[in-house]
Amino acid sequence: MPLTDTAIRKFKPEAKRYRKTDSAGLIIEVMPNGNKVWRYRFQFGGKATIYTIGDYPAISLAKARQLRDEAKALVAQGINPKEHKETIQAVKQAELAEQKVIAERITFTGLFELWHEHNAQGWTYDYAKDIRERIESHLLPLIGHMPAEDIKPKDIIHALKLIEAKGIMETMKRSKQYASRIFRYGVGMGHCEVDPVRDLPTDICLKQEKDNFSHITERGQLYQLLNALDSYTGDVSTATALKLAPHVFLRPNELAGLRWDEIDLDKNLISISAERMKMKRPHMVPLSKQAKALIESMQIFQEQSAFVFPSPRTPARPINGQSLNAGLHRIGFKGKQTAHGFRHTASTLLNELGFNSDHIEKQLAHEQANQIRGVYNKAEYLPERSKMMQAWSNHLDALKSGGEIIPINRNGANAG
């Protein structure tokens, strides 16, 4: 008679194991310890074979019959259900082992954190933070989730090309350097086999233009530069022009030759005629509160000269643009920062901080060949640029103070 759940529950253990038959080869064995095990007896290859289905009551009578039928179907196909089960279990174990290996492999983000923690104690706070911000902004969003050992040169090239497309070449160069250092650390610690940056060809990305516009973008060096500008002891025109240079993005000659009739302190605006601009288009510079205060400090000379920064030799002429570079040399930044380089510093960091590239380019008075609309409109994006310039001056003040930097709001919300 086929078994029932009621009968199975009443089976008591004996000194030796015993079997009770259900139907179609399904049996249940009662062990001396009280365990009850389902098995399926069948003929395979001319030999009596037993296939263990599992324990009761974890596997009910109905489930045992279903599994027996599945095993019986395998036998009919010439497949030994016992071997089939072992194969499935082996595959599952292999999959679990592979999943465990994958889970234990360190991602690029994890490797970066280990590398940064390992080295941060030997770095200044500003340098450590500068590296973190660059990596978090430009590399982790693209390759941070990938296991470090799976990252190929093509993945690095893709990330560098995206940085290159933003026009921030210094950031691209540094990102490549930092990535290589992180991977070399990973190789040394056994987290990956190779540094995928090592063998990248040198000509995969645009080279940084070779010019005389040296500029600083690292936080700690900017702190030193901005404070050195405040302590400059040369003539007041050069000193004030140097302090203003980081805030207004003007070329050295445009800044040095600034005229009072180009200044509107009521509207907080500089308006330079096309004749004085390199691109021969009129240009407007919104004045932040900081920039306005510097210009106002030169009003004591307004009756003597038409120029905001009169030459110390004669008020009839402005200071020379080269005097700004000479001043930077005197305070120890020769070869590190030029007056023109302040434009590059602003462009690099504002792009990194996420400001609209069109607003940045317009404020730099760059020709935008791919944007015909508004080429001759000197006031284009003026409200947005005004917010950006105030936010930038606030950012410079925070850098100069050496305090904690509050991220600039991309829409200029901090431009109060």
XYZ file of C-alpha atoms in Angstrom:
416
model
C 0.000 0.000 0.000
C 1.270 3.514 -0.733
C 2.489 5.442 2.266
C 0.626 8.235 4.014
C 1.934 11.139 6.101
C 0.110 9.756 9.130
C 1.814 6.387 8.769
C 5.238 7.939 8.198
C 4.967 10.030 11.366
C 4.248 6.859 13.382
C 7.386 5.021 12.175
C 9.623 4.556 15.237
C 13.393 3.986 15.150
C 14.707 0.503 15.807
C 18.143 -0.941 16.544
C 18.744 -1.314 12.817
C 17.539 0.825 9.985
C 14.511 -0.402 8.093
C 12.689 0.554 4.904
C 9.065 1.172 3.993
C 7.957 1.150 0.364
C 5.706 3.733 -1.231
C 5.343 3.095 -4.974
C 7.287 3.070 -8.248
C 10.621 2.608 -6.490
C 10.150 5.299 -3.807
C 11.093 4.152 -0.305
C 11.700 5.768 3.052
C 14.433 4.559 5.403
C 14.053 4.945 9.158
C 17.430 5.280 10.875
C 18.294 4.145 14.431
C 18.673 7.809 15.386
C 15.136 8.567 14.219
C 16.026 10.268 10.909
C 13.823 9.353 7.940
C 15.358 9.499 4.443
C 13.681 9.298 1.037
C 15.381 7.153 -1.572
C 14.574 6.021 -5.103
C 15.489 2.493 -6.222
C 15.919 1.847 -9.938
C 17.820 -0.223 -12.466
C 20.539 1.540 -14.448
C 22.901 -0.208 -16.805
C 21.601 -3.555 -15.620
C 22.461 -2.819 -11.977
C 20.300 -1.993 -8.977
C 20.962 1.619 -7.976
C 19.735 3.819 -5.127
C 19.360 7.588 -5.427
C 18.948 9.640 -2.252
C 16.186 12.241 -2.557
C 16.392 13.843 0.896
C 15.101 13.877 4.466
C 11.564 13.743 5.774
C 9.764 15.936 6.830
C 11.869 18.597 5.058
C 10.727 16.814 1.906
C 7.086 15.870 2.206
C 5.557 12.738 0.783
C 4.071 14.662 -2.160
C 7.390 16.372 -2.887
C 9.276 13.076 -2.639
C 6.943 11.534 -5.232
C 7.488 14.536 -7.533
C 11.288 14.252 -7.235
C 11.046 10.503 -7.816
C 9.132 11.136 -11.025
C 11.788 13.611 -12.162
C 14.526 11.082 -11.444
C 12.540 8.390 -13.250
C 12.314 10.650 -16.315
C 16.098 11.062 -16.285
C 16.562 7.287 -16.158
C 14.272 6.927 -19.143
C 16.626 9.292 -21.014
C 19.654 7.209 -20.046
C 20.813 9.689 -17.398
C 21.806 8.521 -13.943
C 19.948 10.873 -11.554
C 22.622 10.373 -8.902
C 25.381 11.547 -11.251
C 23.105 14.292 -12.564
C 22.578 15.599 -9.026
C 26.302 15.510 -8.313
C 26.986 17.437 -11.516
C 24.410 20.104 -10.620
C 25.842 20.416 -7.124
C 29.362 20.750 -8.525
C 28.232 23.480 -10.917
C 26.481 25.348 -8.103
C 29.531 25.083 -5.885
C 31.720 26.388 -8.697
C 29.327 29.293 -9.265
C 29.281 30.126 -5.565
C 33.065 29.954 -5.439
C 33.302 32.264 -8.443
C 30.823 34.683 -6.905
C 32.845 34.682 -3.696
C 36.041 35.423 -5.598
C 34.336 38.260 -7.468
C 32.890 39.659 -4.257
C 36.286 39.571 -2.580
C 38.091 41.277 -5.477
C 38.848 44.858 -4.628
C 37.288 47.563 -6.776
C 39.197 50.602 -8.008
C 37.346 52.666 -5.394
C 38.497 50.296 -2.663
C 42.043 50.348 -3.978
C 42.006 54.153 -4.121
C 40.860 54.311 -0.486
C 43.661 51.967 0.621
C 46.249 53.928 -1.359
C 45.010 57.280 -0.118
C 44.905 56.138 3.516
C 48.384 54.635 3.182
C 49.888 57.879 1.888
C 47.746 60.602 3.465
C 49.768 60.747 6.682
C 52.785 61.923 4.706
C 50.795 64.532 2.763
C 49.540 67.937 3.766
C 45.808 68.140 4.408
C 45.271 70.318 1.342
C 47.238 68.007 -0.967
C 45.366 64.939 0.288
C 42.018 66.664 -0.201
C 42.967 67.947 -3.635
C 43.825 64.411 -4.794
C 40.609 62.996 -3.347
C 38.452 65.601 -5.057
C 40.098 65.045 -8.441
C 39.814 61.244 -8.266
C 36.245 61.315 -6.957
C 35.180 63.779 -9.654
C 36.842 62.254 -12.706
C 37.819 58.595 -12.205
C 35.555 56.946 -9.635
C 32.301 57.671 -11.528
C 33.708 55.777 -14.519
C 35.865 52.939 -13.171
C 35.319 53.023 -9.409
C 32.876 50.097 -9.465
C 35.159 47.837 -11.510
C 37.437 45.223 -9.930
C 40.925 46.717 -10.114
C 42.380 43.628 -11.787
C 39.750 43.777 -14.563
C 40.508 47.345 -15.612
C 42.176 47.467 -19.009
C 44.088 50.247 -20.776
C 40.993 50.929 -22.894
C 39.027 51.745 -19.729
C 41.673 54.260 -18.668
C 41.781 55.759 -22.157
C 38.001 56.200 -22.119
C 38.151 58.034 -18.776
C 41.019 60.277 -19.903
C 39.287 61.107 -23.162
C 36.199 62.278 -21.275
C 38.364 64.594 -19.174
C 40.121 65.791 -22.316
C 36.744 66.608 -23.891
C 36.100 69.061 -21.054
C 39.286 70.918 -21.975
C 40.870 70.516 -18.539
C 44.218 69.190 -19.691
C 46.016 69.660 -16.390
C 43.345 67.581 -14.670
C 43.681 64.878 -17.328
C 47.452 64.773 -16.828
C 47.156 64.527 -13.067
C 44.372 61.941 -13.217
C 46.576 59.733 -15.349
C 49.479 60.127 -12.929
C 47.339 59.392 -9.869
C 45.728 56.348 -11.510
C 49.143 54.875 -12.271
C 50.289 55.424 -8.684
C 47.139 53.734 -7.367
C 47.601 50.699 -9.614
C 51.308 50.394 -8.770
C 50.326 50.315 -5.126
C 47.762 47.629 -5.969
C 50.412 45.529 -7.728
C 52.712 45.840 -4.724
C 49.950 44.772 -2.340
C 48.821 41.865 -4.517
C 45.437 43.305 -5.456
C 46.139 43.334 -9.192
C 48.773 42.012 -11.561
C 49.626 45.046 -13.693
C 49.314 48.813 -13.920
C 47.089 49.369 -17.005
C 48.280 52.974 -17.223
C 51.941 52.023 -17.550
C 51.947 51.033 -21.217
C 49.587 53.695 -22.543
C 51.123 55.476 -25.541
C 52.052 59.077 -24.859
C 50.119 60.411 -27.848
C 46.643 59.052 -27.047
C 45.509 62.406 -25.688
C 46.076 65.984 -26.726
C 49.219 67.436 -25.283
C 49.023 70.414 -23.018
C 49.971 73.535 -24.893
C 53.527 74.646 -24.330
C 53.398 78.290 -23.408
C 54.552 80.823 -20.884
C 51.298 80.691 -18.969
C 52.393 78.679 -15.940
C 49.592 78.332 -13.466
C 48.720 76.698 -10.161
C 45.630 74.608 -9.446
C 46.666 72.633 -6.366
C 44.898 73.819 -3.199
C 47.955 74.099 -0.968
C 49.952 76.081 -3.544
C 46.997 78.398 -4.180
C 46.824 79.062 -0.446
C 50.487 80.106 -0.526
C 50.074 82.204 -3.676
C 46.998 84.123 -2.550
C 48.552 84.939 0.806
C 51.815 85.954 -0.858
C 49.866 88.378 -3.055
C 48.381 89.962 0.055
C 51.843 90.548 1.492
C 53.368 91.995 -1.699
C 55.399 95.134 -0.870
C 55.915 96.657 -4.350
C 54.135 99.703 -5.702
C 50.441 99.920 -4.904
C 49.287 99.729 -8.532
C 51.088 96.455 -9.219
C 50.170 95.055 -5.809
C 46.450 95.789 -6.252
C 46.388 94.599 -9.871
C 47.979 91.302 -8.782
C 45.368 90.848 -6.073
C 42.611 91.586 -8.603
C 44.005 89.301 -11.329
C 42.637 85.996 -9.925
C 39.131 87.519 -9.679
C 38.573 88.968 -13.168
C 40.140 86.568 -15.756
C 41.550 89.444 -17.841
C 44.725 89.152 -19.870
C 47.705 91.003 -18.328
C 47.599 93.984 -20.711
C 43.816 94.223 -20.457
C 44.070 94.311 -16.668
C 47.105 96.598 -16.436
C 45.540 99.121 -18.824
C 42.164 99.207 -17.077
C 40.587 102.683 -17.281
C 38.208 104.435 -14.913
C 35.783 105.070 -17.759
C 35.538 101.273 -18.150
C 34.386 100.874 -14.554
C 30.778 101.171 -13.382
C 30.793 100.674 -9.630
C 27.043 101.231 -9.409
C 26.380 98.324 -11.764
C 29.362 96.312 -10.490
C 30.681 95.976 -14.018
C 33.794 96.410 -16.126
C 33.112 97.180 -19.813
C 36.146 97.054 -22.085
C 35.976 98.282 -25.662
C 36.746 96.014 -28.617
C 39.956 97.936 -29.391
C 41.522 96.842 -26.103
C 40.494 93.184 -26.338
C 42.600 90.515 -28.012
C 39.602 89.113 -29.871
C 38.523 92.639 -30.933
C 35.101 92.317 -29.360
C 33.744 94.375 -26.447
C 33.800 92.483 -23.194
C 32.058 92.740 -19.847
C 33.379 91.539 -16.489
C 30.889 91.312 -13.599
C 32.545 92.500 -10.378
C 32.300 90.395 -7.259
C 32.231 92.216 -3.938
C 35.907 91.371 -3.438
C 36.936 92.643 -6.877
C 34.898 95.827 -6.432
C 36.592 96.545 -3.089
C 40.047 96.256 -4.671
C 39.122 98.693 -7.436
C 37.583 101.099 -4.916
C 40.855 101.091 -3.001
C 42.501 102.725 -6.057
C 40.025 105.635 -6.216
C 42.516 107.817 -4.352
C 44.378 108.069 -7.686
C 41.290 108.667 -9.827
C 41.764 112.455 -10.067
C 45.417 112.056 -11.037
C 45.082 109.395 -13.705
C 42.605 107.985 -16.204
C 43.987 104.562 -15.373
C 42.958 102.399 -12.448
C 46.563 101.226 -12.054
C 48.760 104.227 -12.918
C 52.474 103.760 -13.425
C 54.517 104.789 -10.357
C 56.717 106.806 -12.746
C 53.941 108.814 -14.394
C 50.172 108.827 -13.834
C 49.650 109.502 -17.537
C 50.374 105.874 -18.300
C 49.252 102.590 -16.752
C 51.567 99.952 -15.389
C 52.950 97.502 -17.931
C 51.417 94.040 -18.170
C 54.874 92.548 -17.662
C 55.156 94.259 -14.296
C 52.590 91.770 -13.033
C 54.868 88.865 -13.911
C 57.809 90.686 -12.360
C 55.795 91.007 -9.165
C 55.040 87.286 -9.171
C 58.754 86.589 -9.600
C 59.569 88.766 -6.590
C 57.252 86.832 -4.303
C 58.801 83.512 -5.324
C 56.471 82.176 -8.033
C 58.719 82.428 -11.074
C 58.065 79.421 -13.309
C 55.023 78.502 -11.216
C 52.487 81.236 -11.893
C 52.170 83.988 -14.478
C 49.666 86.800 -14.695
C 48.088 85.178 -17.752
C 48.108 81.868 -15.892
C 45.371 83.122 -13.557
C 43.005 82.628 -16.497
C 44.079 79.002 -16.804
C 43.732 78.472 -13.057
C 40.170 79.788 -13.110
C 39.238 77.820 -16.239
C 40.589 74.540 -14.874
C 39.018 74.782 -11.441
C 35.678 76.211 -12.541
C 35.316 73.371 -15.043
C 36.233 70.875 -12.332
C 33.680 72.449 -10.010
C 30.967 71.869 -12.598
C 30.208 75.352 -13.892
C 28.731 75.734 -17.358
C 31.603 75.697 -19.851
C 29.847 78.261 -22.086
C 29.711 80.718 -19.197
C 33.382 80.124 -18.411
C 34.492 80.553 -22.028
C 32.433 83.707 -22.405
C 33.967 85.152 -19.248
C 37.433 84.362 -20.594
C 36.495 86.244 -23.789
C 37.382 83.228 -25.896
C 36.270 82.879 -29.492
C 33.670 80.121 -29.674
C 33.736 79.027 -33.302
C 31.028 76.440 -32.780
C 28.590 78.985 -31.365
C 27.592 81.617 -33.898
C 24.643 82.906 -31.870
C 25.596 85.826 -29.699
C 29.227 86.071 -30.825
C 28.954 89.826 -30.816
C 26.767 90.050 -27.748
C 29.128 91.205 -25.024
C 26.421 90.760 -22.359
C 25.666 87.118 -23.182
C 25.036 85.035 -20.016
C 25.689 88.134 -17.885
C 23.370 87.154 -14.969
C 24.857 83.660 -14.844
C 28.380 85.003 -15.118
C 27.729 87.478 -12.295
C 26.744 84.621 -9.983
C 29.716 82.562 -11.121
C 32.205 85.382 -10.520
C 30.908 86.019 -7.001
C 31.014 82.314 -6.214
C 34.573 82.149 -7.574
C 35.738 85.073 -5.416
C 34.171 83.415 -2.376
C 36.040 80.244 -3.286
C 39.343 82.148 -3.531
C 38.737 83.668 -0.094
C 38.139 80.219 1.358
C 41.332 78.937 -0.251
C 43.280 81.909 1.081
C 41.994 81.385 4.626
C 43.092 77.762 4.580
C 39.747 76.736 6.013
C 37.351 74.008 5.006
C 36.198 74.580 1.439
C 32.437 74.624 0.949
C 31.685 73.281 -2.544
C 30.599 75.997 -4.949
C 27.016 75.664 -6.047
C 27.028 75.174 -9.814
C 24.168 77.613 -10.228
C 25.850 80.263 -8.136
C 23.585 79.883 -5.115
C 26.510 80.719 -2.838
C 27.113 83.972 -4.577
C 25.637 86.073 -1.802
